[in-house]
Coordinates of C-alpha atoms in Angstrom, one line a residue:
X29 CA 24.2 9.2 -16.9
X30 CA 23.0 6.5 -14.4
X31 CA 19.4 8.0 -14.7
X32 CA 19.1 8.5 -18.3
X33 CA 20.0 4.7 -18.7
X34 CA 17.4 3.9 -16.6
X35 CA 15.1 6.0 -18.2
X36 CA 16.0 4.3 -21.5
X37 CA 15.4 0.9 -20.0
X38 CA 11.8 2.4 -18.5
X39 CA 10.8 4.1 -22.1
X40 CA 11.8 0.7 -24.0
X41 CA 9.4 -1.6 -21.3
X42 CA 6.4 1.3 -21.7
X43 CA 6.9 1.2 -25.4
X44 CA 6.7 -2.4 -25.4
X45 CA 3.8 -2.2 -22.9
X46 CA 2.1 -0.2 -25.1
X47 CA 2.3 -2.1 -28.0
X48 CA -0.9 -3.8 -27.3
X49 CA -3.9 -3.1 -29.7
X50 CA -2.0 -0.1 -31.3
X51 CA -0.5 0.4 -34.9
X52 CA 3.6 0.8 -35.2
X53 CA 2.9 4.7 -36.4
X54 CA 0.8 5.1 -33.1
X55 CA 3.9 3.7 -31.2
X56 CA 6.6 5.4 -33.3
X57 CA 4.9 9.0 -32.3
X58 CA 5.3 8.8 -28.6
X59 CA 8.0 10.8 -27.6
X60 CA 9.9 9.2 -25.1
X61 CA 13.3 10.8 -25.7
X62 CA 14.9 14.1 -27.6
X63 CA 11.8 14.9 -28.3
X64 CA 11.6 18.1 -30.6
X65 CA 11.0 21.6 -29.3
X66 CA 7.8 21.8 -27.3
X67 CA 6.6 24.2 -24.5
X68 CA 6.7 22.8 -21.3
X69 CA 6.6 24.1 -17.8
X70 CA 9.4 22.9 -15.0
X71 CA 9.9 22.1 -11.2
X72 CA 12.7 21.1 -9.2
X73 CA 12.9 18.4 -6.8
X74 CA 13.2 20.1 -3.0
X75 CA 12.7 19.3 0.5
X76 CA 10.2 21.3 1.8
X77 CA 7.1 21.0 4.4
X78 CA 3.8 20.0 2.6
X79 CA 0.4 19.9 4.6
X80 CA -3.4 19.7 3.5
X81 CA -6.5 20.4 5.8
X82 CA -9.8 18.3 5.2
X83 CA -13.0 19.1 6.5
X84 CA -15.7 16.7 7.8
X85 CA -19.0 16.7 9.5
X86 CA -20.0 15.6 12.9
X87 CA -22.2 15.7 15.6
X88 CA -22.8 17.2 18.7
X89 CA -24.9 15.4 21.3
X90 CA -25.4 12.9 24.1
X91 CA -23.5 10.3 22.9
X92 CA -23.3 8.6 26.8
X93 CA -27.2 8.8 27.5
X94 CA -29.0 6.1 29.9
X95 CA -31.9 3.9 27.3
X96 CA -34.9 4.0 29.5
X97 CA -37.4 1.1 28.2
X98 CA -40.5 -0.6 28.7
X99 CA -41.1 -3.4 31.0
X100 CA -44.0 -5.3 29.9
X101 CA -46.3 -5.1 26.4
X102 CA -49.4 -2.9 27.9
X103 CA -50.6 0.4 26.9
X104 CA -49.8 3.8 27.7
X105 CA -51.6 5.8 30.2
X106 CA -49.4 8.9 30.7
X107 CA -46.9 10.5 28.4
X108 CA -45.6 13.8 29.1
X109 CA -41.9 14.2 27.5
X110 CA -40.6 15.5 24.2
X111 CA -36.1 15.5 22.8
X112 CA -34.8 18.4 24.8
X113 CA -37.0 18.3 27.9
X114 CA -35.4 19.3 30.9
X115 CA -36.3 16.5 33.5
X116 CA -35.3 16.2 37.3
X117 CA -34.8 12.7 39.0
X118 CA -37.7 10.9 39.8
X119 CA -39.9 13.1 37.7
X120 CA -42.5 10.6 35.9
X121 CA -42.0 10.6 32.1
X122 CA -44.6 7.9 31.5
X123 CA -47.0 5.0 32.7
X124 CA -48.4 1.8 31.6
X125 CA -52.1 0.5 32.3
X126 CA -51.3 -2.1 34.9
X127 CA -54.9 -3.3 35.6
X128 CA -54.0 -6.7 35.0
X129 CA -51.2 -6.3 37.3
X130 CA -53.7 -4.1 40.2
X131 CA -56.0 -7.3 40.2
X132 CA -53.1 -10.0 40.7
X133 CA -51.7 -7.6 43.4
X134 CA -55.3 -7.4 45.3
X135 CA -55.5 -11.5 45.2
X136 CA -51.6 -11.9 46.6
X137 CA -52.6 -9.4 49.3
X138 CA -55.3 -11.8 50.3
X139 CA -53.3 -14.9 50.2
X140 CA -50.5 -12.9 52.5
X141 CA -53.4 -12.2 55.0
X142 CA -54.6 -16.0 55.2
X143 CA -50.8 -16.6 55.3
X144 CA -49.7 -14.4 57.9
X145 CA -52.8 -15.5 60.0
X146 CA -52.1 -19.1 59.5
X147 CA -48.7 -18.2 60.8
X148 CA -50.5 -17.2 64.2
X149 CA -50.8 -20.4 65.7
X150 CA -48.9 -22.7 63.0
X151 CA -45.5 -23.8 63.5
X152 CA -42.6 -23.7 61.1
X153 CA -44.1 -24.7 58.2
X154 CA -46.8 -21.9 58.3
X155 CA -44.2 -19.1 59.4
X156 CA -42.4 -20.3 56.3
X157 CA -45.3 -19.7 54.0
X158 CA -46.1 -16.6 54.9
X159 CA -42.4 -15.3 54.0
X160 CA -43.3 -17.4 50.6
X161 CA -46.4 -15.2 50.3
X162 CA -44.9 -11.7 51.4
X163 CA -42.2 -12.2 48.6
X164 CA -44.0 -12.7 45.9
X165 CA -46.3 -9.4 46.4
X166 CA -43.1 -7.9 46.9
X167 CA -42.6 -8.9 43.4
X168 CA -45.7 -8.0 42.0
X169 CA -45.4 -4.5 44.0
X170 CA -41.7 -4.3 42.2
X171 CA -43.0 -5.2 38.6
X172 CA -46.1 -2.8 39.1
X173 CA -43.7 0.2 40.0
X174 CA -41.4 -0.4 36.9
X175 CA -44.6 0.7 35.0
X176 CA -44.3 4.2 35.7
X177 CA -40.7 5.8 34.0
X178 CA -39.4 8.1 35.7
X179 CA -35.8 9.9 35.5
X180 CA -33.0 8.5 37.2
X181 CA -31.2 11.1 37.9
X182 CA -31.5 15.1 36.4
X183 CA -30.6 15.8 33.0
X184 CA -31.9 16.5 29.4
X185 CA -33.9 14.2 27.1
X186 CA -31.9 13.4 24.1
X187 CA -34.3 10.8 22.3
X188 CA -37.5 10.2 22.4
X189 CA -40.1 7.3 20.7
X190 CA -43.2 9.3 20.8
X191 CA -46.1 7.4 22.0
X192 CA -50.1 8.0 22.3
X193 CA -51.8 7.5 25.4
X194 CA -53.6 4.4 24.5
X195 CA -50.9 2.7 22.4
X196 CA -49.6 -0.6 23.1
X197 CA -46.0 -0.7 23.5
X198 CA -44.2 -4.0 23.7
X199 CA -41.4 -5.4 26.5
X200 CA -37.9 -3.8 25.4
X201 CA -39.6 -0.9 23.1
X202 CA -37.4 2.5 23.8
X203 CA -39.3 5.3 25.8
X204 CA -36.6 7.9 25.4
X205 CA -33.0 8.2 26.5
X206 CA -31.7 10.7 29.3
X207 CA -27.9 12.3 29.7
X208 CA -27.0 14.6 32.1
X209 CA -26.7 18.0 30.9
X210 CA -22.4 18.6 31.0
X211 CA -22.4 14.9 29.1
X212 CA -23.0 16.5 25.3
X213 CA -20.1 15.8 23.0
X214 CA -18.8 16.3 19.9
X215 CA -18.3 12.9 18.3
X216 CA -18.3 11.1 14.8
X217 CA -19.2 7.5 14.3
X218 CA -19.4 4.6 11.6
X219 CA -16.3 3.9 9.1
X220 CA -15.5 8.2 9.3
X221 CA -14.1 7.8 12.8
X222 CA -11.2 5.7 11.4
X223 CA -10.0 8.9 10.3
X224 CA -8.8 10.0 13.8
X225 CA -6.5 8.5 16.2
X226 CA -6.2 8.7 19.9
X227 CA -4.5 12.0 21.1
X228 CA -4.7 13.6 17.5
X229 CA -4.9 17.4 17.4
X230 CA -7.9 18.8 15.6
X231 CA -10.0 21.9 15.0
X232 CA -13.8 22.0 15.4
X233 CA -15.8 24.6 13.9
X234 CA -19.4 24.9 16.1
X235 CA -21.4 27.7 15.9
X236 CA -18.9 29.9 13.4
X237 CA -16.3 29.7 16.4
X238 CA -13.2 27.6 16.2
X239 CA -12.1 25.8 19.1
X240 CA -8.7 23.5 19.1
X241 CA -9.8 20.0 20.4
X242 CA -8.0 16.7 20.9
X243 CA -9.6 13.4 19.7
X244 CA -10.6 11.4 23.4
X245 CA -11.2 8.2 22.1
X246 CA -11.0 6.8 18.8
X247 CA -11.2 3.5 17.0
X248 CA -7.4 2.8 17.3
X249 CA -7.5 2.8 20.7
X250 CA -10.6 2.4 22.7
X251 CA -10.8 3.7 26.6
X252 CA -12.5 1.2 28.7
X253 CA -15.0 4.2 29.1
X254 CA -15.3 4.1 25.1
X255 CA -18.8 4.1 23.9
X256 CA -17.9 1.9 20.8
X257 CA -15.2 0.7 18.8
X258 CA -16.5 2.9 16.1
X259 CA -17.1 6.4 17.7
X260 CA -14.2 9.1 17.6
X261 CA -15.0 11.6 20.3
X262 CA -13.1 15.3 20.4
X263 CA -12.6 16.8 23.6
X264 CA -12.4 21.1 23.1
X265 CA -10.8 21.2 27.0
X266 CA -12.1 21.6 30.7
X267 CA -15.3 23.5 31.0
X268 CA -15.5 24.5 27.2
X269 CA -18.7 22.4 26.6
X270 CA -20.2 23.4 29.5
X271 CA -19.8 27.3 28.8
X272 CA -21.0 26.6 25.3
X273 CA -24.2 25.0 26.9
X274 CA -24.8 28.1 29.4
X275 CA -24.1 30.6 26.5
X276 CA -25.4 29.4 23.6
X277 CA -27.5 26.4 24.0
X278 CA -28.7 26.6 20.7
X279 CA -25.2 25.7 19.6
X280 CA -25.6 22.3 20.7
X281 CA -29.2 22.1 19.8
X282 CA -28.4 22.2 16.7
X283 CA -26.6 18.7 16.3
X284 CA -23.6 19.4 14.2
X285 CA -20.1 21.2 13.8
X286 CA -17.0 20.8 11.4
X287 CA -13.8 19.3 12.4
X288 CA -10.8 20.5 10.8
X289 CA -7.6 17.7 10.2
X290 CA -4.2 18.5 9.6
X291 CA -2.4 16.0 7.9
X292 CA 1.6 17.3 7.2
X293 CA 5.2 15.5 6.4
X294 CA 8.1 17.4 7.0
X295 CA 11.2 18.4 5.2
X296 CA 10.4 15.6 2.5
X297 CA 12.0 16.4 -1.3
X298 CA 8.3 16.5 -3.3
X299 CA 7.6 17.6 -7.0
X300 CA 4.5 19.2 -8.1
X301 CA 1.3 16.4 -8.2
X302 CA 1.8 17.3 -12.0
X303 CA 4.8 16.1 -12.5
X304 CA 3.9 12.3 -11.6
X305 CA 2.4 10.4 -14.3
X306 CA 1.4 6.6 -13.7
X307 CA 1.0 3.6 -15.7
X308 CA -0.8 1.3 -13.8
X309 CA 0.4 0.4 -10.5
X310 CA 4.0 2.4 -11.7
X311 CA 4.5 5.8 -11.2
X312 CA 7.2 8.2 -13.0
X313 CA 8.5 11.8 -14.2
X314 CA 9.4 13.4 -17.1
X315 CA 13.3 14.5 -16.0
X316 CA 14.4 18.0 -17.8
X317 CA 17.9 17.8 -18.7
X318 CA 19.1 20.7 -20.9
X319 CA 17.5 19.8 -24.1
X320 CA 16.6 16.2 -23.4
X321 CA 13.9 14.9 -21.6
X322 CA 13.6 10.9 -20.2
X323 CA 11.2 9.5 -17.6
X324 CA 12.4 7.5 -14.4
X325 CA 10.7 5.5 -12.7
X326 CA 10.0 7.0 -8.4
X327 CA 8.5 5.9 -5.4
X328 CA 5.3 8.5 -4.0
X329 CA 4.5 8.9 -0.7
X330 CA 2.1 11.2 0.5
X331 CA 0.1 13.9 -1.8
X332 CA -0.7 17.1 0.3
X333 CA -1.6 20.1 -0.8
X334 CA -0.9 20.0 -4.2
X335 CA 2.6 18.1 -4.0
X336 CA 4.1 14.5 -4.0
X337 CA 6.5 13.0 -1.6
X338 CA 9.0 11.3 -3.1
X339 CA 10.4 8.4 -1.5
X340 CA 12.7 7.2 -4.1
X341 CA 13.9 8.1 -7.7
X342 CA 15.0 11.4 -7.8
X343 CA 17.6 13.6 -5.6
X344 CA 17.0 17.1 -4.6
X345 CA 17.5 19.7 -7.2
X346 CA 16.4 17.2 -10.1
X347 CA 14.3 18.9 -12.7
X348 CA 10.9 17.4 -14.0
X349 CA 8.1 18.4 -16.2
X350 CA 5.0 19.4 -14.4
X351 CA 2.0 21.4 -16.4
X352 CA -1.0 23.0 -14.6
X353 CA 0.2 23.3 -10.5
X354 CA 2.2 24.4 -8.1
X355 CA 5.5 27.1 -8.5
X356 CA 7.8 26.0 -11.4
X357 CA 9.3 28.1 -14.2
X358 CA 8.2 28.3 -18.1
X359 CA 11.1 26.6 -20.3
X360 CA 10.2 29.5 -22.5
X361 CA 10.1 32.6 -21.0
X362 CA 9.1 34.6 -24.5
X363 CA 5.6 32.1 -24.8
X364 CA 3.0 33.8 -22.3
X365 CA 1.1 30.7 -22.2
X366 CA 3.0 27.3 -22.4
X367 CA 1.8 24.8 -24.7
X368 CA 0.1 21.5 -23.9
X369 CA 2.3 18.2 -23.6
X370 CA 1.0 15.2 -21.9
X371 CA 2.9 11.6 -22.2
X372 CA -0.3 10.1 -22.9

């Protein structure tokens, strides 16, 4: 009795509601309560489990990879590296023309040689400027070596600006980026990593082969070993990448996989999604009872997999209207099909 008064009180503030910019015939149709015979299909209220697996996109790569860059504006005399190279440490990947720099070094070598003379059968002062003049072709020597790139350490190439010998590059311009070879991950970045949180279990899909992985680092909570704030990286377990790598390169070559989410809720009472009907921000049934039908007012939670949490509004065992999805029975089992109804 309790909810059919307050679906009386809710059916007189919608009819009012709806009162705007409509004609009293228009408002006197809607059947809010005892409505005449129609065909209608039903679902009851229960607790039950309710789960729904999204799919996204995301890459596979080097998302840890050492930015090698230019030191100086000058043009290129050597380029010998393309994305996927192979390279060991120390191997040169390219060179700048340092001319300029050769004829600067060649004058600093002279003044070091009057210096160092001078320093001979001088006192203090000309021992003094001789260490002035050794450090700065130590300098020059320095700044003439960063002009040849070469890998730090052995890995893969993961990025590369091509360049042309003979094209100027400028001071800070990238050359290519380096990872070492057991570094490739499987990671997702921009506003789609807010999706995961730290320690969430997840599926990836690489290569047609499922793998289960656990999310490593995600926006929620950042590792101080976090590449960004905005990367979610997924972890498929000790070794896995590795074996990928040896078996299947191409796997990772490729630059993408699928991760699978599971988002569930547990033994909570839900309804069909076709049983909740909202006016704007409000949300309701349609409850059956016997021969009369009146809408209450509930609280949602989540929708998964076809169904609606509800939070408030309805007990277990309550009987709704719902048309078009999930499990209910027909209200007339002689009528094949069930008729339309809709509240609208």
């Amino acid at each position: 009795m309790k909810k059919k008064c307050a679906a009386m009180l809710l059916a007189f503030s919608l009819l009012l509601t709806s009162c705007a910019g409509k004609s009293a015939d228009e408002e006197i149709k809607l059947p809010i309560y005892g409505a005449d015979e129609i065909s209608f299909e039903i679902a009851e209220a229960k607790y039950m489990d309710i789960s729904e697996t999204t799919a996204l996109g995301v890459t596979v790569g080097y998302p840890y990879s050492v930015y090698l860059t230019y030191p100086a504006e000058a043009s290129v005399t050597f380029f010998d590296i393309t994305n996927g190279d192979i390279v060991t440490e120390g191997q040169i990947l390219a060179q700048l023309d340092s001319s300029d720099l050769d004829y600067e070094i060649n004058n600093q070598k002279t003044a070091l040689n009057a210096a160092y003379n001078a320093s001979l059968s001088g006192g203090t002062a000309a021992a003094l400027q001789y260490q002035i003049e050794q450090s700065r072709l130590d300098m020059l020597l320095a700044e003439k070596e960063a002009y040849t790139i070469r890998a730090p350490f052995d890995g893969i190439v993961t990025s590369v600006t091509r360049a042309t010998e003979g094209a100027i590059v400028a001071a800070g311009d990238l050359c290519c980026a380096i990872s070492e070879e057991n570094r490739a991950c499987i990671y997702v970045e921009g506003g789609e990593a807010a999706n995961f949180r730290f320690g969430q279990q997840v599926q990836v899909k690489l290569d047609n082969v499922t793998y289960d992985a656990t999310v490593v680092e995600a926006p929620d909570i950042a590792p101080a070993t976090a590449t960004s704030v905005n990367v979610a990286m997924f972890d498929l377990g000790d070794g896995v990448m590795e074996k990928i790598w040896e078996e299947n390169s191409m796997a990772i070559s490729a630059g993408w996989a699928t991760v699978y989410v599971t988002e569930s809720r547990k033994n909570v009472l839900a309804v069909p999604d076709a049983a909740i009907k909202s006016v704007g921000t409000d949300h309701y049934v349609t409850m059956v009872d016997g021969d009369e039908r009146f809408r209450l007012n509930v609280t949602i939670g989540k929708q998964l997999g076809g169904y609606t949490e509800i939070l408030n509004g309805i007990s277990e065992g309550d009987i709704v209207m719902a048309q078009g999805s999930g499990v209910f029975s027909s209200a007339n089992e002689n009528e094949e099909e069930p008729g339309d109804w809709n509240w609208e």
